[in-house]
PDB file of C-alpha atoms in Angstrom:
ATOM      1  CA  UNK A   1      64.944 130.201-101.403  1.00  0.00           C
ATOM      2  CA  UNK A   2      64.936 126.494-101.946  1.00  0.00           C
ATOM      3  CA  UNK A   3      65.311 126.794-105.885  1.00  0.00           C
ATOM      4  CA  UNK A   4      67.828 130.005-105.927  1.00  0.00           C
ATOM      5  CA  UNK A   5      70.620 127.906-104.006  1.00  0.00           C
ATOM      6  CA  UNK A   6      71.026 125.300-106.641  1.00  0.00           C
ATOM      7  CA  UNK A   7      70.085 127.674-109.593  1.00  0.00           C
ATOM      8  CA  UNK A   8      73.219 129.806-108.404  1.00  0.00           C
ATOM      9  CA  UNK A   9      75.147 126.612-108.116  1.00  0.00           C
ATOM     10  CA  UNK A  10      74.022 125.427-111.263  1.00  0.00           C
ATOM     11  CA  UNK A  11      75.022 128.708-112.286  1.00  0.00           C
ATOM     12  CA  UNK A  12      78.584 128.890-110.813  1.00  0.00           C
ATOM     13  CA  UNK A  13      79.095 125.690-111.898  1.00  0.00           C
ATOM     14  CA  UNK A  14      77.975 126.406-115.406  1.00  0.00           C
ATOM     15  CA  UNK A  15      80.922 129.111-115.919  1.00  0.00           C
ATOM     16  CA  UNK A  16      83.467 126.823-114.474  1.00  0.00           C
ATOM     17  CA  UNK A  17      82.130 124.389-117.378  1.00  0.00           C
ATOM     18  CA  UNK A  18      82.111 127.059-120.059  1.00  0.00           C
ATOM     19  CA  UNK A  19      85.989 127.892-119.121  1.00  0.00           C
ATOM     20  CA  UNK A  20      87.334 124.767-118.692  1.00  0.00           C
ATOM     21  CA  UNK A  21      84.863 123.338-122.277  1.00  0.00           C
ATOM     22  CA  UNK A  22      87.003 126.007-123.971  1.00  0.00           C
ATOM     23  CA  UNK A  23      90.483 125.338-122.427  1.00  0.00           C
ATOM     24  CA  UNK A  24      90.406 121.542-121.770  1.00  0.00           C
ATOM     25  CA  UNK A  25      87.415 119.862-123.385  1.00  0.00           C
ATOM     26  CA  UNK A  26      86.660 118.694-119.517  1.00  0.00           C
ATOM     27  CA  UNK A  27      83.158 120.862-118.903  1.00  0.00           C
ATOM     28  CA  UNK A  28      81.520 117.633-117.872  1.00  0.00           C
ATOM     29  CA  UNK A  29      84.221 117.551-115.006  1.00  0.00           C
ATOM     30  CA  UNK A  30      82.089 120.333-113.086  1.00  0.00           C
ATOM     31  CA  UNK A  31      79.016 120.376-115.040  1.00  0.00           C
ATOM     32  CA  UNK A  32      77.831 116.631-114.556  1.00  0.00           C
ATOM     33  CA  UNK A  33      78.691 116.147-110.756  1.00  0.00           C
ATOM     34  CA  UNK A  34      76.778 119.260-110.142  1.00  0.00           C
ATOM     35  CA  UNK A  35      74.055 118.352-111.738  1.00  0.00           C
ATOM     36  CA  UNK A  36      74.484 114.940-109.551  1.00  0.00           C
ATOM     37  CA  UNK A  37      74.727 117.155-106.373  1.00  0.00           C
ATOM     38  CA  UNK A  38      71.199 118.601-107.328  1.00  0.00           C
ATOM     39  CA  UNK A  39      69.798 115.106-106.881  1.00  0.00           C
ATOM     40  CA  UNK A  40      69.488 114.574-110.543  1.00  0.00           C
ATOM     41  CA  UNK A  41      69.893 110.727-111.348  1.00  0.00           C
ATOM     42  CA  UNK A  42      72.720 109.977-114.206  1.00  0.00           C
ATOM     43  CA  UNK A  43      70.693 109.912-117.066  1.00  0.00           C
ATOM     44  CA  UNK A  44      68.807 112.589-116.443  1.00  0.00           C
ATOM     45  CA  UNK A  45      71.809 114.447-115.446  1.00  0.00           C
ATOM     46  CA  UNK A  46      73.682 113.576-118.867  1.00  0.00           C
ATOM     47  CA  UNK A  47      70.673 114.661-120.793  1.00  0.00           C
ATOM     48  CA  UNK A  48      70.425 117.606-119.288  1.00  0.00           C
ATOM     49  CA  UNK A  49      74.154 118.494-119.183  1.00  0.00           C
ATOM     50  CA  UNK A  50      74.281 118.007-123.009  1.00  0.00           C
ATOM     51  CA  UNK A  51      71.509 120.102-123.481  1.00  0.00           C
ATOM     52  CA  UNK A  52      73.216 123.022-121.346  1.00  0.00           C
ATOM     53  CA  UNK A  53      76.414 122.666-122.731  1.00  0.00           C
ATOM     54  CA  UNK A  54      75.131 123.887-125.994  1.00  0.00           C
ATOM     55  CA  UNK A  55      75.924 127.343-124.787  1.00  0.00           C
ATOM     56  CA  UNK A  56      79.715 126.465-124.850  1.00  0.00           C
ATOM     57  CA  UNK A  57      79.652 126.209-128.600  1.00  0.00           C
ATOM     58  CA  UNK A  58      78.016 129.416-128.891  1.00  0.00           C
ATOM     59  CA  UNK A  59      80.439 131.183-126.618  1.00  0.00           C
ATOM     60  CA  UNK A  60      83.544 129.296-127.764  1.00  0.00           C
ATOM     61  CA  UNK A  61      82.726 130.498-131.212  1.00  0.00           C
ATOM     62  CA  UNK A  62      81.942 134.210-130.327  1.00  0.00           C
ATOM     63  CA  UNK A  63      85.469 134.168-128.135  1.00  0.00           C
ATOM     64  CA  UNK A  64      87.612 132.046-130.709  1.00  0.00           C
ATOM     65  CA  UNK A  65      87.294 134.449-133.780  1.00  0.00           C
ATOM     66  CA  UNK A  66      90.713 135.334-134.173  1.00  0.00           C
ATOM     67  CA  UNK A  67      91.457 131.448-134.343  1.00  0.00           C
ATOM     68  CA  UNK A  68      88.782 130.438-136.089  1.00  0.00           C
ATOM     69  CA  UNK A  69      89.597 132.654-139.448  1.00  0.00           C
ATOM     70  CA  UNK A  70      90.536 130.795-142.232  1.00  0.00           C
ATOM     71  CA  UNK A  71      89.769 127.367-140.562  1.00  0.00           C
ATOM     72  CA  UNK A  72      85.642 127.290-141.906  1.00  0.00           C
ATOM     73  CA  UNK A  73      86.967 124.978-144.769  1.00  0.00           C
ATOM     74  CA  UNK A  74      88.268 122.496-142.595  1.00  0.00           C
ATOM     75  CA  UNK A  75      85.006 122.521-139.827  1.00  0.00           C
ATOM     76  CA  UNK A  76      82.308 121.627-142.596  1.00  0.00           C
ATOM     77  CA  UNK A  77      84.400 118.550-142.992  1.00  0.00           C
ATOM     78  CA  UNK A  78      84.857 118.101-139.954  1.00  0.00           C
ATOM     79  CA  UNK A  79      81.275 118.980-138.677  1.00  0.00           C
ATOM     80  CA  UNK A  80      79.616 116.694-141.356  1.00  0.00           C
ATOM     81  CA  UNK A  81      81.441 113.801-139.200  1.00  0.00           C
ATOM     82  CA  UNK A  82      80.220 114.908-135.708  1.00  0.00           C
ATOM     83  CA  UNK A  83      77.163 115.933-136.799  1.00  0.00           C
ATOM     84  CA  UNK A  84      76.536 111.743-137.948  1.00  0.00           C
ATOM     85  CA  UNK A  85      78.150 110.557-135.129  1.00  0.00           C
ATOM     86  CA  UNK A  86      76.237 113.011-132.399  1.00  0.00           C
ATOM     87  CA  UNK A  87      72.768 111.975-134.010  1.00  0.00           C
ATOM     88  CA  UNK A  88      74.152 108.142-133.340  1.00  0.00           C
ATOM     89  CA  UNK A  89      75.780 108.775-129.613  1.00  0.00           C
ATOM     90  CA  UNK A  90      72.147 110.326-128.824  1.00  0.00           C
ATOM     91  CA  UNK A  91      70.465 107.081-130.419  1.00  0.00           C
ATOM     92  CA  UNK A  92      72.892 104.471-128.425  1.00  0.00           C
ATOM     93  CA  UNK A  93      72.034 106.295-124.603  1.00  0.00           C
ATOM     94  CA  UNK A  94      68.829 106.113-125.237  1.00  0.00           C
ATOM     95  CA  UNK A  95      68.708 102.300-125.595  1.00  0.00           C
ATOM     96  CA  UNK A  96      71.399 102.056-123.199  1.00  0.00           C
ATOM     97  CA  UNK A  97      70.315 101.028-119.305  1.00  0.00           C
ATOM     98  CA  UNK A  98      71.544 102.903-116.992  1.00  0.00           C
ATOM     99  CA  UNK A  99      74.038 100.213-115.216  1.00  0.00           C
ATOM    100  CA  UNK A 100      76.087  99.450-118.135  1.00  0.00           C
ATOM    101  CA  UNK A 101      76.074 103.434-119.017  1.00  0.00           C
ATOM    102  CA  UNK A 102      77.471 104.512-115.723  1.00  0.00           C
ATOM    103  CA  UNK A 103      80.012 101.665-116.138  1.00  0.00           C
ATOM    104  CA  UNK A 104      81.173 102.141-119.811  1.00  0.00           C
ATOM    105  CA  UNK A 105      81.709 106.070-119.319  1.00  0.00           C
ATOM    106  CA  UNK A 106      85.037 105.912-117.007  1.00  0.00           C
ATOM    107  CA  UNK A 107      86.647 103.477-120.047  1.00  0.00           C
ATOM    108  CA  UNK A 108      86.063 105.991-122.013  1.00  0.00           C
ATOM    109  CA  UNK A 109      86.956 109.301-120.351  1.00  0.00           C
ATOM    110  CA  UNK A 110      90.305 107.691-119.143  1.00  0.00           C
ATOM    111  CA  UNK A 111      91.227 106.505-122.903  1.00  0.00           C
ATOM    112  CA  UNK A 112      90.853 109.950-123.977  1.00  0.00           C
ATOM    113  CA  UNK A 113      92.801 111.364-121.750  1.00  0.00           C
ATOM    114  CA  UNK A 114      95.802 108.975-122.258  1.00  0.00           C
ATOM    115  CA  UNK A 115      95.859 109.528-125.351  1.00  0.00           C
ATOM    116  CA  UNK A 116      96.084 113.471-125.311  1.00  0.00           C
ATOM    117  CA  UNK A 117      99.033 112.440-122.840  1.00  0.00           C
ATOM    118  CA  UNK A 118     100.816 110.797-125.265  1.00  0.00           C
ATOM    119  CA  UNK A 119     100.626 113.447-128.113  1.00  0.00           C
ATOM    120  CA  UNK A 120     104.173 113.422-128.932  1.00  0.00           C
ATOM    121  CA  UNK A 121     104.691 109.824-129.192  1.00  0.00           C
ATOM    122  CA  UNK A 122     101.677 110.068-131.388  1.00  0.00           C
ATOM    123  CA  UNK A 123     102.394 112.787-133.285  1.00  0.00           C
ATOM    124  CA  UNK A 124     105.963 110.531-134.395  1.00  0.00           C
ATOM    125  CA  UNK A 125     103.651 107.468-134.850  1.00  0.00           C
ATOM    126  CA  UNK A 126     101.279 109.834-137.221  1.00  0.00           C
ATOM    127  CA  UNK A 127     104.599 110.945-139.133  1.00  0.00           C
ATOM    128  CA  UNK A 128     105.760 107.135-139.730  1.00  0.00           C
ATOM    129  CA  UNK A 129     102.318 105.639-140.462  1.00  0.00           C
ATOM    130  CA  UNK A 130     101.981 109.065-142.989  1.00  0.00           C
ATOM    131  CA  UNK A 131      98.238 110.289-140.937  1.00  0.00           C
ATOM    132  CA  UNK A 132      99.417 113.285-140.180  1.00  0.00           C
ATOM    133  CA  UNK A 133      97.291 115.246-142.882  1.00  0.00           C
ATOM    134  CA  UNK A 134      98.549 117.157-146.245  1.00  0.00           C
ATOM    135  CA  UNK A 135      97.101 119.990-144.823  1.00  0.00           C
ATOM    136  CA  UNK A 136      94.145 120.803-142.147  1.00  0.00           C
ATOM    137  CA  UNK A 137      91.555 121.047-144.213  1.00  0.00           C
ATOM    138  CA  UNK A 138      92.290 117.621-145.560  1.00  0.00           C
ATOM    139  CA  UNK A 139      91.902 114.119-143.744  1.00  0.00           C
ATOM    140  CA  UNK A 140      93.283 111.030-143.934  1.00  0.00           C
ATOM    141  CA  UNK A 141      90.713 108.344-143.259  1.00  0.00           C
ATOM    142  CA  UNK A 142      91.915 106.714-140.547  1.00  0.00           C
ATOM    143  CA  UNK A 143      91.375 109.972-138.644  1.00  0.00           C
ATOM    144  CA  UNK A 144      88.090 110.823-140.359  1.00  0.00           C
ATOM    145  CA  UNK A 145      87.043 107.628-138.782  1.00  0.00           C
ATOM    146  CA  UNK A 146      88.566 108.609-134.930  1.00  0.00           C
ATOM    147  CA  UNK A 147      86.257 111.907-135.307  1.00  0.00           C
ATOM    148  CA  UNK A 148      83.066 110.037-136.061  1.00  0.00           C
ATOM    149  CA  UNK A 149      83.791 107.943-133.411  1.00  0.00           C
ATOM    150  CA  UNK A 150      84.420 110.937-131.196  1.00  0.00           C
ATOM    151  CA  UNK A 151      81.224 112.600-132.285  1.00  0.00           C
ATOM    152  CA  UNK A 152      79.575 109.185-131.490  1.00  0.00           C
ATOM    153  CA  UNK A 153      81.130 109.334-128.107  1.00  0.00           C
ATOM    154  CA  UNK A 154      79.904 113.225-127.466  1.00  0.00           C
ATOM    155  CA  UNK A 155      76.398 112.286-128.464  1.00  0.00           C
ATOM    156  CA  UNK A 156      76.507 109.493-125.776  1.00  0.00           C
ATOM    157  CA  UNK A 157      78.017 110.798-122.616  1.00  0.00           C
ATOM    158  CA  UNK A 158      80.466 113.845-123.773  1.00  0.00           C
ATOM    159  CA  UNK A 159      82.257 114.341-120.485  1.00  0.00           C
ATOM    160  CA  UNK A 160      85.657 114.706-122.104  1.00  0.00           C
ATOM    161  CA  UNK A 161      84.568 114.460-125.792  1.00  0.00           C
ATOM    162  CA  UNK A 162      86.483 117.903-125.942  1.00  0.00           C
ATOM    163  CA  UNK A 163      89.723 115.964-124.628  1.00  0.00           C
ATOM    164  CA  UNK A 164      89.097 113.102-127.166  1.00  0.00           C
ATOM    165  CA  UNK A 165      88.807 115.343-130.405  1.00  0.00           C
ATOM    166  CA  UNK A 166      91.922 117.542-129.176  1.00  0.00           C
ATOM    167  CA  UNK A 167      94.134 114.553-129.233  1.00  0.00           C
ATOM    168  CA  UNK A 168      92.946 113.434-132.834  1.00  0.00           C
ATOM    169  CA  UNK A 169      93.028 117.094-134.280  1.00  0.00           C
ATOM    170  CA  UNK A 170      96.186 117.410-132.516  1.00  0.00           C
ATOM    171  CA  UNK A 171      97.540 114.357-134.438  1.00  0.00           C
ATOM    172  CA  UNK A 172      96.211 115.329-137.781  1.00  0.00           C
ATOM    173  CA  UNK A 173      97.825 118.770-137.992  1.00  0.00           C
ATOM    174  CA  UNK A 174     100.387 120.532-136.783  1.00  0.00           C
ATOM    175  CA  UNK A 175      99.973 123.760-135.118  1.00  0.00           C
ATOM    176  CA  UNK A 176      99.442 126.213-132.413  1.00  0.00           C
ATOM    177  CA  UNK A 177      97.351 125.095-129.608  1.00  0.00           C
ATOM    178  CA  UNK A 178      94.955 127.850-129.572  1.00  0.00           C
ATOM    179  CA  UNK A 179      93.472 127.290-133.263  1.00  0.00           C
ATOM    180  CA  UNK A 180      93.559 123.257-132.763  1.00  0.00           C
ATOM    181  CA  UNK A 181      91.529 124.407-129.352  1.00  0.00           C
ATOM    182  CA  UNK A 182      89.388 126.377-131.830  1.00  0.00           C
ATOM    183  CA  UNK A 183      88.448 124.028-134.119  1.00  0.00           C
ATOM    184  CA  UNK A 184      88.255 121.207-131.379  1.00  0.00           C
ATOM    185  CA  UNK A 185      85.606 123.510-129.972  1.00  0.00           C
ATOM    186  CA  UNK A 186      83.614 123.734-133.036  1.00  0.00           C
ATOM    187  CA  UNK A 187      83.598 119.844-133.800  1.00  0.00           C
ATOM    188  CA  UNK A 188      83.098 118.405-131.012  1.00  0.00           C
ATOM    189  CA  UNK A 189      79.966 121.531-130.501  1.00  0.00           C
ATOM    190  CA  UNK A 190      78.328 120.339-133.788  1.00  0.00           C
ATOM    191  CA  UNK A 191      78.462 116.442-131.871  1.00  0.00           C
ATOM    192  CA  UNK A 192      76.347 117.820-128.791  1.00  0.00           C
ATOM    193  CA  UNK A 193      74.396 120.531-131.066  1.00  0.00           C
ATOM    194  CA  UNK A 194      72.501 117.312-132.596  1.00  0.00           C
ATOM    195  CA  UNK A 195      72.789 115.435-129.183  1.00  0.00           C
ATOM    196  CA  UNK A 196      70.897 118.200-127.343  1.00  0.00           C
ATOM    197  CA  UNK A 197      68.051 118.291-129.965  1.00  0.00           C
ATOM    198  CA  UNK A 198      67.254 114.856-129.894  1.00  0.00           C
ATOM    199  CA  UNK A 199      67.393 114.845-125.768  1.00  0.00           C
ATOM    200  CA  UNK A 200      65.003 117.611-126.201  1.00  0.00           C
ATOM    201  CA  UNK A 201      62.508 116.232-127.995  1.00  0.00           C
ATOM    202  CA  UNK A 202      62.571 112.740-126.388  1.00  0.00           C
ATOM    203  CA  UNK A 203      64.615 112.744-123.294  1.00  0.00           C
ATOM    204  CA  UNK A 204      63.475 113.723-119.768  1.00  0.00           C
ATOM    205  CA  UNK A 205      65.232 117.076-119.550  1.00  0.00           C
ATOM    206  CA  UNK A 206      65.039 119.416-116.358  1.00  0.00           C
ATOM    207  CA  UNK A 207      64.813 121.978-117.716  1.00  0.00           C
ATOM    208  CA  UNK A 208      65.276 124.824-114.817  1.00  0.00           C
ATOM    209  CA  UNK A 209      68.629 123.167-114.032  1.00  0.00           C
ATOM    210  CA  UNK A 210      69.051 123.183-117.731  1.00  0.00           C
ATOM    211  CA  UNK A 211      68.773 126.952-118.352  1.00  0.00           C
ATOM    212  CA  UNK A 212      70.627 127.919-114.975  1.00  0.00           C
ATOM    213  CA  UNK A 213      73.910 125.797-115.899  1.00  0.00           C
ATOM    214  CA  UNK A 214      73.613 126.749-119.855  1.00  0.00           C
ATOM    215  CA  UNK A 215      73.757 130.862-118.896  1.00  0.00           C
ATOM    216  CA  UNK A 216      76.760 130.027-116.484  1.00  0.00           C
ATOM    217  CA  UNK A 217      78.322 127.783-119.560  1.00  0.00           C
ATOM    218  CA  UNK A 218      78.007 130.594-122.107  1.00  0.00           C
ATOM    219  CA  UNK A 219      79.550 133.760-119.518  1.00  0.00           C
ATOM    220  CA  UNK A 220      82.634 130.523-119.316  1.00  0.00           C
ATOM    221  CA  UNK A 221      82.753 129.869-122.633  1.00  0.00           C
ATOM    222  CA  UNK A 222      83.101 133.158-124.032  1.00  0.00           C
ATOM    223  CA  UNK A 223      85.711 134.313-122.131  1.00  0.00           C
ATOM    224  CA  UNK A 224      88.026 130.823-122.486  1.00  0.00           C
ATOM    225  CA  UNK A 225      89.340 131.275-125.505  1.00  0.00           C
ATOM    226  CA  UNK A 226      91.231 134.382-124.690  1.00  0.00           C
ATOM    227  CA  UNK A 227      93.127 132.295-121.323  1.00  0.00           C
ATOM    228  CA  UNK A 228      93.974 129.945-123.583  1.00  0.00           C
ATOM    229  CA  UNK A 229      96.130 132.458-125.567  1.00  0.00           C
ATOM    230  CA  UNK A 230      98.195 133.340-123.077  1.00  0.00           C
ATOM    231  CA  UNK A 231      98.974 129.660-121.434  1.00  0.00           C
ATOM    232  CA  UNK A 232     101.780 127.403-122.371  1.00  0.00           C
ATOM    233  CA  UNK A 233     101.018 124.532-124.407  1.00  0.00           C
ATOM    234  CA  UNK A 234     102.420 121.044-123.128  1.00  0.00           C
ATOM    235  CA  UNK A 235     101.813 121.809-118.966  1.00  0.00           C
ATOM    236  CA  UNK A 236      98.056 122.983-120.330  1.00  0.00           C
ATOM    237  CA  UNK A 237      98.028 119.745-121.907  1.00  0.00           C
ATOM    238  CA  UNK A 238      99.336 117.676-119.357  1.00  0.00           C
ATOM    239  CA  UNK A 239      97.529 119.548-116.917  1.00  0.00           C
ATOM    240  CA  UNK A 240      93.861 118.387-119.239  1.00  0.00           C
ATOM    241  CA  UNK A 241      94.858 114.490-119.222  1.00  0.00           C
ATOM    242  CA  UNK A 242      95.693 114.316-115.496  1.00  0.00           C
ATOM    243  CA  UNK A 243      92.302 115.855-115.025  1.00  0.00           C
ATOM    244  CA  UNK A 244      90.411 113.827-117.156  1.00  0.00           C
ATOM    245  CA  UNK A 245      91.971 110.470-115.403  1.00  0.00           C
ATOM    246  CA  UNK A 246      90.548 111.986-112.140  1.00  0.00           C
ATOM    247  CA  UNK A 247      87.199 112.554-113.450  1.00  0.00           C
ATOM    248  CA  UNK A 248      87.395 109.004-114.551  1.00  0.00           C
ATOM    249  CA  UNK A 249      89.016 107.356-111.636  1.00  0.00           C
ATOM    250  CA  UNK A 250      85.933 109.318-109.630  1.00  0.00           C
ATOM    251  CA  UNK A 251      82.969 108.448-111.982  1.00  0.00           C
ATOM    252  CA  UNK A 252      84.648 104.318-112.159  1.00  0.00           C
ATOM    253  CA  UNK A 253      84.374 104.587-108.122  1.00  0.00           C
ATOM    254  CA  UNK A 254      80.654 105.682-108.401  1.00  0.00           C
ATOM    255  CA  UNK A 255      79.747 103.317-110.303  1.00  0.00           C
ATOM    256  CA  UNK A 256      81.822 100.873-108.669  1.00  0.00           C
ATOM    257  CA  UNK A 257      80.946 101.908-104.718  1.00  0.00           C
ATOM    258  CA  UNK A 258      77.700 103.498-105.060  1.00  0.00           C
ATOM    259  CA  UNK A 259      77.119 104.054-101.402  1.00  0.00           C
ATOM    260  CA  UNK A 260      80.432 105.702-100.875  1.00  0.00           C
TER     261      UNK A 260
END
């Protein structure tokens, strides 16, 4: 009885990830604290939440066909990037301590979701500066260089990675939400994808709390893509920053206050 209660949180939890991976690039919003709740300390947490989440890709991909036809072009560009900057995110946490990697993480997570907030003052920035791309499958460097350093970012911590590619992908192109989702989902997969190999090989994984939250992800992530469809674009959006500066404001005051 003692192992089925957080297995079927872990579980629970897991599909909550899988939906909101596919609709907001926040997974790590339930996924991480859950793994927290379990006892779990941070890195070994983050290790094993990367490792579970790599059932979102595989989900997101199965539900995201429709929006994903065309695009394949476009993600072996774009997956080249990740791919490099996963392998070096992985690399960097595990020659990070674990102070300065609880304290870094909130920076990050908040500047990601700012910057999704501000989409449509970028996207008039991207038009003057001329980084908005010819077409998808192309990319100008400056925004080559913003998905590396996403990729870099997912490798290391990847709560809101999802939220960080979205808002460069949604600079770089214009059009509908659900295929930049798509894509987003693909990229910033290929990041964690090499993340979760390398954590598996050398990282202390727990692996029952692994498996548990990973089958929860991929129920969540296979059945995301099709809410997406049918929800409105900017309060979806707006609705994905304000939630990723809670799940920073919470994770700085962790860090911050750990007895609280």
């Amino acid at each position: 009885m003692d192992a089925i209660l957080p297995a079927a949180l872990l579980f629970g939890a897991g599909v909550a990830a899988g939906l909101a991976a596919t609709i907001a690039g926040l997974a790590s919003l339930v996924s991480y604290p859950a793994l927290l709740a379990t006892g779990l300390p941070p890195i070994t947490a983050n290790v094993t939440n990367t490792v579970a989440l790599f059932s979102t890709t595989a989900g997101a991909v199965a539900g995201s066909r429709a929006e994903l036809r065309g695009q394949w072009p476009r993600l072996r560009r774009l997956c080249v990037l990740t791919v490099a900057g996963g392998g070096l995110g992985a690399a960097l946490l595990l020659n990070t301590p674990p102070e300065a990697f609880e304290l870094i993480v909130p920076w990050l997570i908040a500047l990601g979701a700012l910057v999704l907030l501000a989409r449509d003052h970028l996207d008039g920035l991207a038009t003057r500066l001329r980084l908005r791309a010819a077409t998808p499958v192309s990319l100008p460097l400056p925004l080559a260089v913003a998905v590396l350093l996403v990729g870099v970012y997912g490798g290391y911590f990847g709560a809101a990675a999802g939220i960080m590619m979205l808002a460069v992908l949604s600079v770089a192109a214009s059009e509908p939400l659900p295929v930049t989702n798509a894509v987003k989902n693909v990229a910033a997969g290929a990041a964690n994808v090499t993340a979760a190999t390398t954590y598996a090989i050398l990282a202390p994984v727990d692996w029952a709390a692994a498996i548990a939250l990973g089958l929860g992800c991929l129920l969540g992530a296979w059945t995301g893509p099709a809410l997406v469809r049918r929800l409105p674009e900017r309060p979806l959006r707006i609705a994905i920053g304000l939630a990723g500066l809670a799940l920073a404001a919470h994770l700085f005051h962790t860090a911050v206050f750990p007895g609280n």
